[in-house]
Amino acid sequence: TEADPYKINTAADLNNLAKQINNIKAVGCYGGASYIQKADIKVGTMTEPIGSCYENSTSETISLLAVFKGHYNGNYHKLYDVNLDYSRSYAGIFGKIGGAGLVENLAVYGDIKGVNYVGGIIGEEGYGATIKNCSFNGTVTADGVAGGIVGRNQNGGIISECYANANITVNDSYAGGI
């Protein structure tokens, strides 16, 4: 809850958060929860974004969606030395946020790579989600659709009081500073 949020203290905590949000069976428990970062965190290699689209192959390829709809308060701390090289779309610290999702008070330093919808902090934000009082410093690389803060903002996503000091490289189309 907001009054008693999960605490993020280490890179392992951050990677475990991604695994829980991206687990389609657990996203209902963790996807809408509140989190607070308690320290600056040297992240290193991040294997997957928090809240990502992914494919689950059984007899057919079925697209499943795990979206972060919770509250992540960076608590005026930073995530630094971030290296995310994601071979799919929806790449950033957060792959996709929507609904009542809120990311705030966070500074990110690092290199983010993905296919489409790649942002320094959020790959895709929309449907009422908000990012505020955040910054990104580093590089963002994508085949298409990338930005320093958010790769793609759609259908009512709000970006407020954010800045990016980023080198953005897009191989195909659509790049923006924020």
Short mmCIF file of C-alpha atoms in Angstrom, two decimals:
data_model
loop_
_atom_site.label_atom_id
_atom_site.label_comp_id
_atom_site.label_asym_id
_atom_site.label_seq_id
_atom_site.Cartn_x
_atom_site.Cartn_y
_atom_site.Cartn_z
CA THR A 1 0.00 0.00 0.00
CA GLU A 2 1.02 3.65 -0.13
CA ALA A 3 1.27 3.62 3.67
CA ASP A 4 3.42 0.47 3.73
CA PRO A 5 5.16 0.12 0.34
CA TYR A 6 7.57 -2.61 -0.75
CA LYS A 7 11.13 -1.38 -0.25
CA ILE A 8 13.67 -1.43 -3.08
CA ASN A 9 17.21 -1.41 -1.63
CA THR A 10 19.37 -3.29 -4.15
CA ALA A 11 19.75 -4.23 -7.82
CA ALA A 12 18.49 -7.71 -6.87
CA ASP A 13 15.30 -6.11 -5.46
CA LEU A 14 14.79 -4.22 -8.73
CA ASN A 15 15.32 -7.34 -10.87
CA ASN A 16 12.98 -9.35 -8.62
CA LEU A 17 10.35 -6.64 -9.02
CA ALA A 18 10.61 -7.03 -12.81
CA LYS A 19 10.24 -10.80 -12.55
CA GLN A 20 7.14 -10.50 -10.36
CA ILE A 21 5.44 -7.87 -12.50
CA ASN A 22 6.24 -9.79 -15.68
CA ASN A 23 4.90 -13.07 -14.26
CA ILE A 24 1.39 -13.12 -15.69
CA LYS A 25 0.21 -15.17 -12.68
CA ALA A 26 1.58 -12.67 -10.14
CA VAL A 27 0.97 -9.33 -11.88
CA GLY A 28 -2.42 -9.00 -10.17
CA CYS A 29 -0.68 -9.08 -6.78
CA TYR A 30 2.33 -6.90 -7.59
CA GLY A 31 1.38 -4.87 -10.68
CA GLY A 32 -0.74 -2.37 -8.76
CA ALA A 33 1.29 -2.25 -5.53
CA SER A 34 3.38 0.62 -4.12
CA TYR A 35 7.19 0.63 -4.03
CA ILE A 36 9.74 3.01 -2.51
CA GLN A 37 13.45 3.12 -3.33
CA LYS A 38 15.51 3.44 -0.16
CA ALA A 39 19.01 4.09 -1.57
CA ASP A 40 21.00 4.93 -4.69
CA ILE A 41 21.37 1.65 -6.58
CA LYS A 42 24.16 0.55 -8.93
CA VAL A 43 22.05 -1.62 -11.23
CA GLY A 44 24.54 -3.07 -13.73
CA THR A 45 22.89 -5.46 -16.17
CA MET A 46 19.12 -5.45 -16.08
CA THR A 47 17.70 -8.54 -17.79
CA GLU A 48 14.16 -7.28 -18.41
CA PRO A 49 12.09 -4.15 -17.90
CA ILE A 50 9.49 -3.85 -15.14
CA GLY A 51 6.15 -4.39 -16.89
CA SER A 52 6.89 -5.76 -20.34
CA CYS A 53 5.13 -7.36 -23.22
CA TYR A 54 6.46 -10.78 -23.92
CA GLU A 55 5.59 -13.88 -25.87
CA ASN A 56 4.77 -17.25 -24.39
CA SER A 57 5.16 -20.02 -26.93
CA THR A 58 3.23 -23.23 -26.48
CA SER A 59 1.61 -24.68 -29.58
CA GLU A 60 1.05 -21.15 -30.91
CA THR A 61 2.63 -17.84 -30.07
CA ILE A 62 0.33 -16.01 -27.69
CA SER A 63 1.01 -12.40 -26.73
CA LEU A 64 0.63 -11.73 -23.03
CA LEU A 65 0.82 -8.34 -21.41
CA ALA A 66 2.21 -7.48 -17.99
CA VAL A 67 1.72 -3.75 -17.34
CA PHE A 68 2.92 -1.82 -14.29
CA LYS A 69 -0.09 0.00 -12.78
CA GLY A 70 1.40 0.66 -9.34
CA HIS A 71 3.32 3.49 -7.71
CA TYR A 72 7.13 3.57 -7.85
CA ASN A 73 8.60 6.36 -5.73
CA GLY A 74 12.32 6.77 -6.39
CA ASN A 75 12.40 8.80 -3.19
CA TYR A 76 14.92 11.24 -4.78
CA HIS A 77 17.44 8.43 -5.29
CA LYS A 78 19.10 7.28 -8.49
CA LEU A 79 19.52 4.12 -10.49
CA TYR A 80 22.98 4.28 -12.03
CA ASP A 81 25.26 2.20 -14.23
CA VAL A 82 22.11 0.74 -15.81
CA ASN A 83 22.67 -1.52 -18.82
CA LEU A 84 19.52 -2.89 -20.46
CA ASP A 85 19.97 -4.56 -23.85
CA TYR A 86 16.48 -5.93 -24.51
CA SER A 87 15.85 -7.83 -27.75
CA ARG A 88 12.14 -6.94 -27.76
CA SER A 89 9.92 -3.88 -27.76
CA TYR A 90 8.84 -1.94 -24.63
CA ALA A 91 12.29 -1.30 -23.19
CA GLY A 92 13.20 1.02 -20.33
CA ILE A 93 13.44 0.64 -16.57
CA PHE A 94 9.69 0.20 -16.97
CA GLY A 95 8.57 -1.50 -20.19
CA LYS A 96 4.95 -0.41 -20.12
CA ILE A 97 2.88 1.49 -17.55
CA GLY A 98 -0.81 2.27 -17.69
CA GLY A 99 -3.92 2.90 -15.64
CA ALA A 100 -3.12 4.53 -12.32
CA GLY A 101 0.61 3.79 -12.80
CA LEU A 102 2.91 6.44 -11.33
CA VAL A 103 6.71 6.72 -11.46
CA GLU A 104 8.13 9.69 -9.59
CA ASN A 105 11.20 11.24 -7.96
CA LEU A 106 13.76 9.11 -9.80
CA ALA A 107 17.03 9.78 -11.63
CA VAL A 108 18.34 7.15 -14.05
CA TYR A 109 21.87 6.96 -15.52
CA GLY A 110 22.73 4.37 -18.14
CA ASP A 111 22.31 2.76 -21.54
CA ILE A 112 18.94 1.46 -22.72
CA LYS A 113 18.56 -0.59 -25.94
CA GLY A 114 15.50 -2.23 -27.45
CA VAL A 115 13.51 -2.74 -30.63
CA ASN A 116 10.51 -0.34 -30.57
CA TYR A 117 8.99 1.83 -27.82
CA VAL A 118 12.27 2.42 -26.01
CA GLY A 119 12.71 5.12 -23.37
CA GLY A 120 15.32 6.06 -20.83
CA ILE A 121 12.81 5.36 -18.06
CA ILE A 122 9.60 4.03 -19.68
CA GLY A 123 9.13 2.22 -23.00
CA GLU A 124 5.43 3.06 -23.34
CA GLU A 125 3.21 5.13 -21.06
CA GLY A 126 -0.49 5.68 -21.51
CA TYR A 127 -4.08 5.31 -20.42
CA GLY A 128 -3.80 7.71 -17.49
CA ALA A 129 -0.32 6.76 -16.21
CA THR A 130 2.02 9.51 -14.97
CA ILE A 131 5.75 10.08 -14.75
CA LYS A 132 6.84 13.13 -12.80
CA ASN A 133 9.95 14.68 -11.32
CA CYS A 134 12.27 12.22 -13.10
CA SER A 135 15.44 12.52 -15.17
CA PHE A 136 17.47 10.37 -17.52
CA ASN A 137 21.15 10.74 -18.40
CA GLY A 138 22.68 8.35 -20.92
CA THR A 139 21.95 6.70 -24.25
CA VAL A 140 18.79 5.27 -25.79
CA THR A 141 19.06 3.06 -28.88
CA ALA A 142 16.14 1.58 -30.84
CA ASP A 143 15.05 0.43 -34.26
CA GLY A 144 12.13 2.85 -33.98
CA VAL A 145 10.02 4.95 -31.59
CA ALA A 146 12.33 6.17 -28.80
CA GLY A 147 12.67 9.02 -26.34
CA GLY A 148 14.85 10.23 -23.51
CA ILE A 149 12.15 9.77 -20.85
CA VAL A 150 9.36 7.81 -22.60
CA GLY A 151 9.58 5.94 -25.91
CA ARG A 152 5.88 6.31 -26.72
CA ASN A 153 3.23 8.26 -24.86
CA GLN A 154 -0.35 7.59 -25.85
CA ASN A 155 -3.95 7.89 -24.79
CA GLY A 156 -3.63 10.21 -21.82
CA GLY A 157 -0.17 9.48 -20.44
CA ILE A 158 1.19 12.43 -18.43
CA ILE A 159 4.85 13.56 -18.32
CA SER A 160 5.51 16.32 -15.80
CA GLU A 161 8.65 18.04 -14.47
CA CYS A 162 11.06 15.66 -16.23
CA TYR A 163 14.24 16.19 -18.22
CA ALA A 164 16.60 14.11 -20.32
CA ASN A 165 20.27 14.57 -21.14
CA ALA A 166 20.39 11.76 -23.66
CA ASN A 167 21.95 10.62 -26.90
CA ILE A 168 19.11 8.99 -28.80
CA THR A 169 19.75 6.78 -31.83
CA VAL A 170 16.88 5.43 -33.89
CA ASN A 171 17.53 3.28 -36.96
CA ASP A 172 14.11 3.66 -38.58
CA SER A 173 11.69 6.31 -37.29
CA TYR A 174 10.37 8.55 -34.51
CA ALA A 175 12.71 9.89 -31.86
CA GLY A 176 12.10 12.56 -29.23
CA GLY A 177 14.12 14.20 -26.48
CA ILE A 178 11.46 13.61 -23.84
#
